[in-house]
Amino acid sequence: MSIAPRHERTTTAPTLEVPAAELTVEQQRELYRLLAAVRHLDVSAIAWQRQGIIPGYAPGRGQEAAQVGSAFALERGSDFVFPTYREVGVARAWGVDMVAYMSTHKATWHGGLYDPAASRFAPIQAVVGGSVLHAVGWAHGQTLDGRKADGTLNAAISYFGDGASSQGDVHEAMNFAAIFKAPVIFFVQNNGWAISVPTERQVAGGSVSARALGYGMATVQVDGNDVEAVYAATKAARAYAAAGHGPVLIEAMTYRRGPHSTSDDPGRYRSLEDERTDGGQDPVDRYAEALRTAGVADDEFFAQALAEAQAEENAIREGVAAMDPRPGTEMFDFVFQEPTGALRAQANHWREESEHV
Amino acid sequence: MSESVIEKQAGAAYPAPAVEELSMQKTINRALADALRADPKVLVLGEDVGQLGGVFRVTADLQAEFGADRVFDTPLAESGILGMSVGLAMAGYHPIPEVQFDGFAYPAVNQIIAQIGRLNYRSRGKLPMPITLRVPSFGGLRAPEMHTESLEALFAHVPGLKVVSPANPHQAYHLMRLAATMPDPVMFLEPKPRYWQKEAVDLAEPGMLDGARIAREGKHVTLVAYGAMVARCLQVAELAAEDGIQVEVVDLRWIKPLDIATLAGSVAKTKRAIVVHEAPLTAGMGGEIAAQLTQACFDLLKAPVERVTGFDVPYPSGDLEDEYVPNVDRILFGIQRVLEYRRG
């Protein structure tokens, strides 16, 4: 039995042309400096946790190329970044104040102490599918605002992982984005693991990008450990979305080389041997090698990049260590724009009972 | 009509009458149109809100007037509607999303509670959430399951949300106009059994919109209600008056923030209070109101604060609805209990 279609129901997902990255030597060197800074900060943050400077951290080791390469391709002042909780490399490459960023790991303030409106980097988010829809809404707002003088739209980028793609909100976000042709880039870091569950037990259909095809969305799978490839894909995706063609999904295939968080024990679900083989070549080393081979950077450059990364990490660590808890009044100050009388009364009550000692 | 309205209309060749007989469904529609007109950043979105005008026609004709950019249908996905509204609010808009029926808020609970309720806090006030979430609420229509729920205590419990429920068309118009200008998220619970009741509405003069309102004066007992139950309590007050019992009815309006001062003022006069709501008894608004009234008026109360509510069961099917929702008799029994209460 066959059913005659009333309309042409098949959709063909558009193809995203990704030309090779055109980067100047200075941009290549900057990309490496960012990778080095992020790597050094990230590895150090685990040490800070062991030293008791911060109570917890979600390491990003292995995902630096995916994060730095994509953020480097976005337009500052136009675009808006919607992260989850493992976007340290995106935050650094996007210029977020890293002491303020780390404050969320210091347990100083949920979401970070930076200004998300000014930095255009949304607060850090734990319900990982939740913010994907926010990116779609923000992007649709850009469509409603209308095109800029240069005929383009601002674009949103939503970072999430293969694990997050199991949440229903990610489906709703992709469907909404495709329906509304929202200028949004879904940037999936497929790092192989959702805490202890590997991608093959997490993502049906083989890949997240395969799902996006079903929404008629342009997709691209990219080697997430190749910073220039990620840059090129994101640049192309951004141009496509900003031109008003609709959403794009980039699936950056990478590997979470460390634990999910400083509380995690990867030894319970994978071996060190697995980590070595499955992870492939380290993305930071790999770019160093590429730049060295191309004659773009030498020992002096790498030594300089490392020294800068160390100095930066020192400054951030000192900033984080020196950070005091926020004044208790702030607990009440930011619940509403217009606080209720009951909340003011609770704040006064708290003040009386906490300040009499 | 107040002086100021007359002044405003002086000089107009054919002044429109400020007071009209209108249904709540019509006044919310007017409020949405006026909000869309007043602020280009206001948007109306949801399932079927466009050409159809919503299943209750509350958004009728809005798309025709304001265009499909400002009044638009979304896919059938409540989390999507509200998550999209979050992003639109971040982009500087004031979305007025509709959840088609109260029970359909459940699929969107993460977006309502963990996102809309927290983003102002999480961003230290830099990303306000001016979202007016319209939820056709409460029972009385013998509707299918999930089309009849009473969620106010759930929402009121969530930090970062404000919750309001109008009891009549006049309140509905002005509370919607107010909510559409507020910088914080407002859960706007529309009592759907009251959608078609016509009453006098003064579109020009809102009156006080803060806190609770005394809907009827009385001196023997205070009935506290909101949404659809206000009309029922007014009916009870009429019947009780035949027996010489003067019932004061307080329309809570704002479930959060709760206007305990007005309630306490009423109880100071009547010395007795009963909270009436459709939602289940346990951990409902009645418990909160009883606790606060006890704290504020302990020495004045001549009886414990009573609650006449739904039961701790899922909102039942239409055939059992009349047994579940507080009816006139159950409220009268409540009045009898507080009037006859004697200290042990």
XYZ file of C-alpha atoms in Angstrom:
701
model
C 0.000 0.000 0.000
C 1.268 3.436 -0.754
C 0.015 6.798 0.319
C 0.032 9.537 -2.254
C 1.627 12.644 -0.823
C -0.467 15.792 -0.808
C 2.655 17.879 -0.986
C 6.225 17.158 -1.829
C 7.270 15.934 1.579
C 10.903 15.082 1.083
C 13.339 17.767 1.980
C 16.932 17.902 0.940
C 19.226 19.462 3.456
C 21.332 22.222 1.920
C 25.043 21.714 1.656
C 27.422 23.944 3.491
C 30.480 24.761 1.427
C 33.499 25.006 3.676
C 36.477 26.577 1.938
C 39.916 26.040 3.463
C 40.789 28.426 6.266
C 42.457 31.593 5.072
C 44.468 32.705 8.032
C 47.319 35.144 8.171
C 50.485 34.089 9.932
C 49.625 36.418 12.784
C 46.162 34.805 13.108
C 47.737 31.356 13.149
C 50.113 32.416 15.870
C 47.225 33.945 17.798
C 45.280 30.703 17.499
C 48.199 28.818 18.972
C 48.665 31.347 21.775
C 44.978 30.867 22.645
C 45.317 27.081 22.620
C 48.367 27.309 24.883
C 46.655 29.719 27.270
C 43.523 27.571 27.491
C 45.496 24.349 27.964
C 47.620 25.823 30.689
C 44.677 27.373 32.499
C 42.590 24.216 32.222
C 45.259 21.856 33.507
C 46.089 24.294 36.298
C 42.444 24.580 37.335
C 42.475 20.873 38.210
C 45.483 21.558 40.409
C 43.655 24.492 42.025
C 40.890 22.083 42.942
C 43.389 19.653 44.504
C 44.946 22.586 46.369
C 41.575 23.681 47.718
C 41.459 26.987 45.827
C 38.232 25.944 44.098
C 35.796 23.199 45.130
C 35.216 21.781 41.667
C 35.961 22.124 37.988
C 34.891 20.614 34.645
C 38.065 20.090 32.624
C 38.146 20.766 28.893
C 41.393 19.036 27.976
C 41.230 17.666 24.472
C 38.534 20.114 23.359
C 40.713 23.216 23.034
C 40.871 23.153 19.241
C 37.093 22.776 18.914
C 36.475 25.621 21.354
C 39.163 28.081 20.300
C 38.756 27.441 16.583
C 35.002 28.049 16.664
C 35.075 31.106 18.912
C 37.832 32.656 16.795
C 35.537 32.529 13.755
C 32.696 34.510 15.363
C 32.080 38.253 15.169
C 32.680 40.168 18.362
C 30.001 42.693 19.149
C 27.519 40.977 16.834
C 27.198 37.391 17.867
C 26.064 35.856 21.134
C 27.512 32.718 22.698
C 25.352 30.239 24.629
C 27.678 27.917 26.562
C 27.109 25.000 28.890
C 29.638 24.446 31.708
C 32.699 23.180 29.799
C 33.388 26.118 27.515
C 36.516 27.477 29.166
C 38.269 27.656 25.789
C 35.370 29.481 24.166
C 35.209 31.941 27.045
C 38.932 32.694 26.864
C 38.955 33.043 23.067
C 35.842 35.232 23.234
C 37.508 37.577 25.706
C 35.437 36.830 28.808
C 37.052 37.972 32.082
C 38.479 34.631 33.222
C 38.552 35.402 36.934
C 34.860 36.229 36.676
C 34.323 33.077 34.610
C 36.092 30.889 37.159
C 33.989 32.335 39.977
C 31.286 29.814 39.155
C 33.781 27.003 39.844
C 34.811 28.805 43.011
C 31.145 28.577 44.087
C 31.002 32.363 44.326
C 28.049 32.928 42.022
C 25.986 30.621 39.803
C 26.628 31.326 36.149
C 29.795 33.389 36.645
C 30.464 36.957 37.723
C 31.067 38.419 34.270
C 28.444 40.599 32.620
C 26.718 38.288 30.135
C 25.006 41.177 28.344
C 28.241 43.107 27.773
C 30.382 40.087 26.976
C 27.654 38.447 24.892
C 28.467 35.172 26.605
C 25.419 33.762 28.395
C 25.707 32.508 31.977
C 27.211 29.073 32.515
C 24.452 26.474 32.298
C 24.106 23.056 33.927
C 20.891 21.805 32.286
C 22.776 21.344 29.057
C 19.881 21.224 26.613
C 18.161 24.231 28.188
C 20.247 26.989 26.664
C 20.081 25.573 23.145
C 16.542 26.928 22.894
C 17.662 30.285 24.239
C 20.105 30.557 21.353
C 17.239 29.923 18.925
C 15.067 32.580 20.585
C 17.875 35.119 20.609
C 18.660 34.341 16.979
C 15.009 34.749 15.999
C 15.122 38.127 17.754
C 17.884 39.122 15.333
C 15.640 38.177 12.411
C 12.872 40.330 13.877
C 15.329 43.207 14.383
C 16.069 43.071 10.657
C 19.257 43.048 8.681
C 22.145 45.323 9.452
C 23.540 47.884 7.007
C 25.745 45.222 5.454
C 22.718 43.036 4.779
C 23.548 40.387 7.366
C 22.070 39.255 10.659
C 23.784 38.738 13.974
C 24.192 35.057 14.747
C 23.876 32.983 17.897
C 26.075 30.000 18.619
C 24.971 27.269 20.976
C 27.580 24.930 22.420
C 26.475 21.527 23.620
C 27.663 17.964 23.638
C 26.659 14.556 22.342
C 25.130 13.838 25.744
C 23.035 17.025 25.708
C 21.702 16.019 22.307
C 19.685 13.314 24.077
C 17.587 15.992 25.777
C 14.263 16.854 24.208
C 15.019 20.564 24.234
C 17.744 20.002 21.634
C 15.194 18.423 19.299
C 12.758 21.267 19.910
C 15.534 23.788 19.334
C 16.579 22.286 16.007
C 12.989 22.021 14.842
C 12.166 25.592 15.866
C 15.380 26.930 14.331
C 14.710 25.207 11.030
C 11.057 26.326 10.976
C 11.957 29.950 11.752
C 15.184 29.916 9.712
C 16.894 31.353 12.749
C 20.520 32.476 12.355
C 21.924 30.036 14.849
C 24.903 27.704 14.813
C 24.477 24.509 16.791
C 28.035 23.651 17.724
C 28.214 20.087 18.995
C 31.383 19.003 20.671
C 31.107 15.273 20.307
C 33.729 14.358 22.856
C 32.861 10.670 22.996
C 31.461 10.678 26.514
C 28.472 11.863 28.515
C 30.137 11.442 31.904
C 30.533 7.640 31.848
C 28.324 6.769 28.897
C 29.997 6.581 25.480
C 28.468 8.190 22.391
C 27.308 4.875 20.963
C 25.114 4.391 24.055
C 23.972 8.010 23.907
C 23.304 9.003 20.290
C 21.050 6.858 18.124
C 21.382 7.323 14.401
C 25.152 7.377 14.362
C 25.802 11.067 14.930
C 24.178 14.301 15.976
C 24.665 15.741 12.503
C 22.653 12.861 11.048
C 19.748 14.020 13.185
C 20.102 17.603 11.989
C 19.770 16.436 8.394
C 16.289 15.285 9.329
C 15.375 18.901 10.092
C 16.540 19.921 6.636
C 19.432 21.733 8.200
C 22.857 22.332 6.695
C 25.358 20.285 8.642
C 29.056 19.697 8.698
C 31.120 17.163 10.579
C 34.599 18.344 11.247
C 37.765 17.034 12.862
C 37.362 18.766 16.185
C 41.020 18.358 17.007
C 42.079 20.405 13.991
C 41.798 24.021 15.043
C 41.991 25.430 11.511
C 39.374 22.999 10.206
C 37.040 24.002 13.035
C 37.723 27.659 12.329
C 36.933 27.191 8.632
C 33.711 25.300 9.328
C 32.498 27.866 11.850
C 33.404 30.769 9.601
C 31.385 29.209 6.777
C 28.493 28.344 9.091
C 28.431 31.848 10.479
C 28.380 33.404 7.018
C 25.553 31.057 6.017
C 23.444 31.803 9.096
C 24.159 35.538 9.025
C 23.063 35.667 5.379
C 19.616 34.524 6.510
C 19.741 30.992 5.119
C 18.857 29.476 8.484
C 20.563 27.310 11.078
C 23.657 25.184 10.673
C 24.858 22.303 12.788
C 28.560 21.669 13.184
C 29.568 18.423 14.818
C 33.166 18.661 15.936
C 34.479 15.157 16.558
C 36.817 15.361 19.497
C 37.630 13.530 22.706
C 37.320 14.334 26.374
C 40.792 13.403 27.533
C 40.211 13.940 31.222
C 37.418 13.284 33.682
C 33.975 14.847 33.316
C 34.632 16.837 36.463
C 37.071 16.823 39.351
C 34.660 14.468 41.133
C 34.620 11.944 38.300
C 36.660 8.718 38.149
C 37.154 7.726 34.500
C 39.044 4.604 35.651
C 35.657 3.059 36.434
C 34.486 3.191 32.828
C 37.564 3.321 30.578
C 41.231 2.422 30.707
C 44.241 4.662 30.292
C 45.035 2.659 27.191
C 41.575 3.567 25.802
C 42.255 7.216 26.513
C 45.532 7.098 24.636
C 44.213 5.261 21.591
C 40.735 6.791 21.351
C 41.923 10.334 21.908
C 44.285 10.366 18.975
C 46.892 13.059 18.715
C 46.678 15.887 21.219
C 45.115 18.903 19.466
C 47.497 21.448 20.975
C 50.631 19.444 20.133
C 49.219 18.799 16.713
C 48.867 22.477 15.897
C 52.330 23.222 17.259
C 53.723 20.609 14.932
C 51.774 22.000 11.970
C 52.982 25.534 12.613
C 56.534 24.370 13.072
C 56.418 22.401 9.790
C 54.917 25.378 7.970
C 57.674 27.593 9.301
C 55.179 29.839 11.045
C 56.544 29.316 14.552
C 59.798 28.265 16.164
C 61.120 27.309 19.588
C 61.323 30.922 20.627
C 57.664 31.477 19.742
C 56.532 28.384 21.656
C 58.615 29.324 24.684
C 57.104 32.804 24.561
C 53.551 31.413 24.213
C 54.090 29.132 27.200
C 55.518 31.961 29.291
C 52.503 34.134 28.453
C 50.140 31.284 29.305
C 51.866 30.758 32.641
C 51.778 34.449 33.480
C 48.109 34.625 32.562
C 47.253 31.568 34.625
C 49.151 33.019 37.593
C 47.168 36.201 37.391
C 43.865 34.334 37.098
C 44.744 32.008 39.987
C 45.633 34.963 42.178
C 42.418 36.681 41.180
C 40.375 33.602 41.976
C 42.171 32.951 45.269
C 41.669 36.564 46.343
C 37.985 36.517 45.487
C 35.816 36.969 48.558
C 32.333 35.566 48.900
C 29.718 37.973 47.609
C 27.928 40.122 50.181
C 24.915 38.238 51.505
C 22.540 41.013 50.465
C 23.182 40.064 46.841
C 21.387 36.799 47.506
C 18.216 38.888 47.597
C 19.173 41.649 45.176
C 19.056 39.749 41.918
C 15.966 37.568 42.209
C 13.774 40.185 40.543
C 14.218 43.470 38.755
C 11.433 44.718 41.021
C 11.758 42.871 44.344
C 8.614 41.893 46.199
C 7.773 43.168 49.646
C 8.074 39.639 51.015
C 11.579 39.325 49.642
C 12.585 42.699 51.093
C 11.200 41.583 54.439
C 13.213 38.355 54.257
C 16.347 40.336 53.398
C 15.784 42.625 56.373
C 15.172 39.672 58.621
C 18.364 38.020 57.396
C 20.285 41.254 57.971
C 19.031 41.619 61.523
C 19.869 38.057 62.445
C 23.224 37.889 60.687
C 24.599 41.285 61.588
C 23.857 41.325 65.307
C 26.851 39.069 66.033
C -16.074 57.254 35.860
C -13.322 59.332 37.381
C -12.547 62.982 36.713
C -9.369 62.204 34.830
C -11.116 60.096 32.231
C -13.624 62.828 31.591
C -10.781 65.313 31.170
C -8.975 63.015 28.773
C -12.064 62.671 26.648
C -13.008 66.329 26.649
C -12.763 67.743 23.146
C -13.095 64.421 21.397
C -15.920 64.562 18.892
C -17.299 61.089 19.566
C -15.783 59.822 22.791
C -15.865 56.054 23.071
C -17.601 54.981 26.241
C -14.957 53.977 28.793
C -17.245 51.524 30.525
C -18.397 48.576 28.429
C -19.962 45.189 29.039
C -17.240 42.785 28.003
C -16.178 39.202 28.574
C -12.779 38.336 30.001
C -11.802 36.609 26.777
C -12.488 39.863 24.955
C -10.712 42.104 27.459
C -7.560 40.012 27.425
C -7.678 40.189 23.640
C -7.984 43.980 23.886
C -5.190 44.150 26.438
C -2.902 42.166 24.155
C -3.755 44.413 21.217
C -3.135 47.527 23.286
C 0.135 46.103 24.635
C 1.292 45.250 21.097
C 0.342 48.772 20.022
C 2.047 50.443 22.970
C 5.379 48.634 22.737
C 6.921 47.397 19.489
C 8.985 44.922 21.510
C 5.902 43.009 22.694
C 5.387 39.693 20.883
C 2.613 37.099 21.125
C 3.560 33.510 20.388
C 2.333 29.995 20.966
C 0.394 27.146 19.451
C -2.456 28.321 17.213
C -2.333 31.932 18.433
C -2.033 33.284 14.865
C -4.736 32.787 12.264
C -6.951 30.752 14.554
C -6.640 33.262 17.357
C -6.038 30.599 19.984
C -8.341 27.771 20.980
C -10.234 30.246 23.199
C -9.878 33.031 20.574
C -8.090 35.171 23.142
C -5.578 36.169 20.462
C -8.222 36.550 17.721
C -7.391 39.019 14.941
C -4.088 40.053 16.483
C -2.034 38.555 13.687
C -4.150 40.338 11.089
C -3.460 43.666 12.749
C 0.136 43.247 13.895
C 1.553 40.811 11.373
C 3.065 37.372 11.599
C 6.374 38.738 12.894
C 4.754 39.911 16.118
C 1.963 37.370 16.557
C 3.100 33.959 15.485
C 2.343 30.279 15.676
C 5.043 27.970 16.912
C 5.479 24.238 16.571
C 3.622 22.204 19.180
C 6.294 22.158 21.844
C 5.864 23.967 25.142
C 9.489 23.801 26.198
C 10.377 25.221 22.812
C 7.879 28.068 23.146
C 9.204 29.080 26.538
C 12.868 28.452 25.761
C 12.488 30.570 22.659
C 10.830 33.249 24.782
C 13.904 33.286 27.038
C 16.131 34.001 24.041
C 13.728 36.649 22.743
C 13.774 38.335 26.153
C 17.578 38.263 26.060
C 17.371 39.954 22.662
C 15.313 42.804 24.143
C 11.766 41.655 23.444
C 8.819 41.228 25.805
C 7.354 37.892 24.748
C 3.796 36.977 25.777
C 3.813 33.229 25.158
C 0.717 31.115 25.592
C 0.671 27.616 26.976
C -2.534 26.356 25.436
C -3.781 24.614 28.579
C -2.456 24.577 32.133
C -1.395 20.910 32.043
C 0.770 21.624 29.031
C 3.052 23.658 31.273
C 4.441 20.374 32.597
C 6.597 19.661 29.526
C 8.066 23.155 29.927
C 8.894 22.963 33.613
C 12.656 23.202 33.089
C 12.258 26.340 31.022
C 9.812 27.906 33.489
C 11.541 26.991 36.729
C 15.231 26.503 35.958
C 15.537 29.079 33.188
C 12.882 31.843 33.220
C 12.827 31.920 37.011
C 16.590 32.078 37.393
C 18.164 34.037 34.548
C 17.881 37.428 36.205
C 19.604 35.931 39.255
C 22.176 33.936 37.334
C 23.112 37.026 35.309
C 23.074 39.375 38.316
C 20.273 41.417 36.805
C 21.918 41.808 33.401
C 19.507 39.510 31.586
C 16.017 40.372 32.842
C 13.187 38.054 31.858
C 10.203 40.258 30.957
C 7.987 37.346 29.940
C 4.232 37.278 30.515
C 3.293 33.620 30.361
C -0.419 33.200 29.675
C -1.836 29.975 31.066
C -5.556 29.227 30.646
C -6.103 27.699 34.073
C -8.466 25.893 36.440
C -11.435 23.641 35.847
C -15.104 23.971 35.148
C -15.171 23.108 31.444
C -15.317 19.310 31.731
C -12.276 19.301 29.537
C -9.997 16.305 28.909
C -7.147 15.400 31.213
C -4.353 17.987 31.463
C -6.743 20.688 30.252
C -7.811 21.433 33.789
C -5.148 22.066 36.396
C -4.504 24.464 39.221
C -0.771 25.117 39.279
C -0.509 28.358 41.220
C 1.231 26.922 44.297
C 3.836 25.219 42.125
C 4.668 28.484 40.367
C 4.422 30.586 43.526
C 6.963 28.301 45.162
C 9.547 29.083 42.503
C 11.862 31.999 43.295
C 11.975 34.506 40.461
C 8.398 34.108 39.241
C 5.418 36.362 39.926
C 1.935 34.858 39.716
C -1.331 36.654 39.081
C -4.858 35.497 38.354
C -7.623 37.929 37.398
C -11.135 37.243 38.650
C -13.152 39.391 36.254
C -12.863 41.082 32.853
C -11.877 44.476 34.264
C -9.075 42.975 36.322
C -7.995 40.852 33.386
C -7.590 43.835 31.068
C -5.612 45.970 33.452
C -3.501 43.238 35.008
C -2.490 42.106 31.522
C -1.570 45.649 30.523
C 0.477 45.930 33.709
C 2.166 42.531 33.313
C 3.120 43.412 29.743
C 5.212 46.302 31.059
C 6.812 44.483 33.990
C 10.513 43.620 33.814
C 10.051 40.307 35.640
C 8.405 37.058 34.531
C 4.697 36.903 35.325
C 2.654 33.718 35.250
C -0.729 35.021 34.091
C -3.326 32.424 35.082
C -6.543 33.025 33.173
C -9.611 31.414 34.752
C -11.016 29.735 31.683
C -14.510 29.079 33.142
C -14.836 32.868 33.406
C -13.768 33.631 29.823
C -17.313 34.273 28.579
C -18.924 36.051 31.546
C -19.648 39.645 30.609
C -19.233 42.358 33.190
C -18.748 46.102 33.264
C -15.201 47.032 32.355
C -13.679 50.484 32.652
C -10.881 50.336 30.131
C -9.604 53.783 31.044
C -9.470 53.546 34.825
C -7.565 50.584 36.195
C -7.949 51.431 39.857
C -5.320 50.025 42.184
C -3.668 46.952 40.699
C -1.240 46.154 43.488
C -1.970 43.327 45.853
C -5.388 42.041 46.840
C -8.762 43.728 46.430
C -11.844 43.641 48.595
C -14.448 42.286 46.214
C -17.289 42.511 48.727
C -17.422 43.985 52.200
C -18.654 42.005 55.159
C -18.020 41.737 58.871
C -18.513 38.124 60.007
C -16.024 36.092 57.997
C -13.390 36.639 55.291
C -13.328 34.421 52.217
C -9.988 34.524 50.416
C -10.004 33.409 46.770
C -8.483 34.074 43.380
C -9.291 33.385 39.749
C -12.467 31.461 39.111
C -13.211 30.912 42.813
C -13.817 34.625 43.429
C -17.115 34.520 41.553
C -18.166 31.435 43.507
C -17.323 33.095 46.805
C -19.357 36.140 45.812
C -22.263 33.811 45.119
C -21.772 32.223 48.545
C -21.741 35.672 50.121
C -25.147 36.404 48.556
C -26.584 33.189 49.950
C -25.048 33.690 53.381
C -26.494 37.205 53.506
C -29.952 35.636 53.391
C -29.100 34.074 56.750
C -27.749 37.333 58.070
C -24.095 36.386 57.718
C -22.054 39.138 56.154
C -19.200 37.629 54.228
C -16.210 39.687 53.121
C -14.652 38.393 49.900
C -11.039 39.194 49.198
C -9.817 38.670 45.645
C -6.154 37.864 46.084
C -5.234 38.712 42.465
C -1.476 38.456 43.097
C -0.722 34.967 44.346
C 2.884 36.032 44.430
C 3.712 38.520 45.784
C 1.099 37.735 48.411
C -0.605 40.813 49.868
C -0.877 39.652 53.442
C -1.508 43.213 54.706
C -4.876 43.466 52.948
C -5.823 39.974 54.122
C -4.814 40.767 57.684
C -6.759 44.025 57.483
C -9.862 42.108 56.523
C -9.343 39.471 59.220
C -8.799 42.204 61.811
C -12.377 43.179 61.046
C -13.984 39.739 60.678
C -11.746 37.657 63.007
C -12.342 34.621 60.821
C -10.868 33.485 57.529
C -11.378 30.735 54.970
C -9.158 30.194 51.973
C -10.916 28.707 48.950
C -9.025 27.167 46.050
C -9.348 24.379 43.515
C -5.850 23.029 43.916
C -5.130 20.103 46.264
C -5.091 20.836 49.978
C -1.596 19.687 50.875
C 1.072 22.345 50.417
C -1.394 24.525 48.545
C -1.737 28.303 48.756
C -4.274 27.830 51.544
C -1.555 26.513 53.823
C 0.692 29.465 53.079
C -2.078 31.989 53.595
C -3.240 30.293 56.805
C 0.309 30.363 58.181
C 0.824 34.002 57.344
C -2.566 35.047 58.678
C -1.944 33.132 61.879
C 1.362 34.938 62.278
C -0.151 38.328 61.516
C -3.475 37.959 63.407
C -2.982 35.185 65.967
C -4.504 37.141 68.833
C -7.422 38.350 66.764
C -8.507 35.062 65.256
C -11.588 33.508 66.808
C -11.099 30.266 64.881
C -8.300 28.530 63.027
C -7.979 29.621 59.409
C -10.099 27.168 57.419
C -9.360 25.796 53.986
C -11.971 24.699 51.472
C -10.035 23.263 48.586
C -9.704 20.494 46.072
C -8.479 17.146 47.367
C -5.088 15.477 47.120
C -6.091 13.686 43.943
C -5.365 14.412 40.299
C -7.891 16.892 38.930
C -10.680 14.428 38.094
C -12.691 13.919 34.928
C -15.581 16.186 34.119
C -18.181 13.935 35.754
C -16.434 14.222 39.109
C -15.359 17.839 38.762
C -18.302 19.187 40.740
C -17.369 16.885 43.618
C -13.775 18.100 43.520
C -13.996 21.846 43.006
C -15.210 23.686 46.132
C -18.908 24.181 45.603
C -21.311 26.511 47.321
C -22.294 23.952 49.954
C -18.745 23.074 50.929
C -17.866 26.739 51.301
C -21.005 27.305 53.405
C -19.987 24.380 55.613
C -16.581 26.032 55.991
C -18.271 29.245 57.076
C -20.350 27.298 59.577
C -17.219 25.644 61.000
C -15.415 28.910 61.659
C -18.513 30.606 63.036
C -19.297 27.737 65.412
C -15.717 27.113 66.485
C -15.276 26.994 70.242
C -11.914 26.826 71.949
C -11.336 23.384 73.521
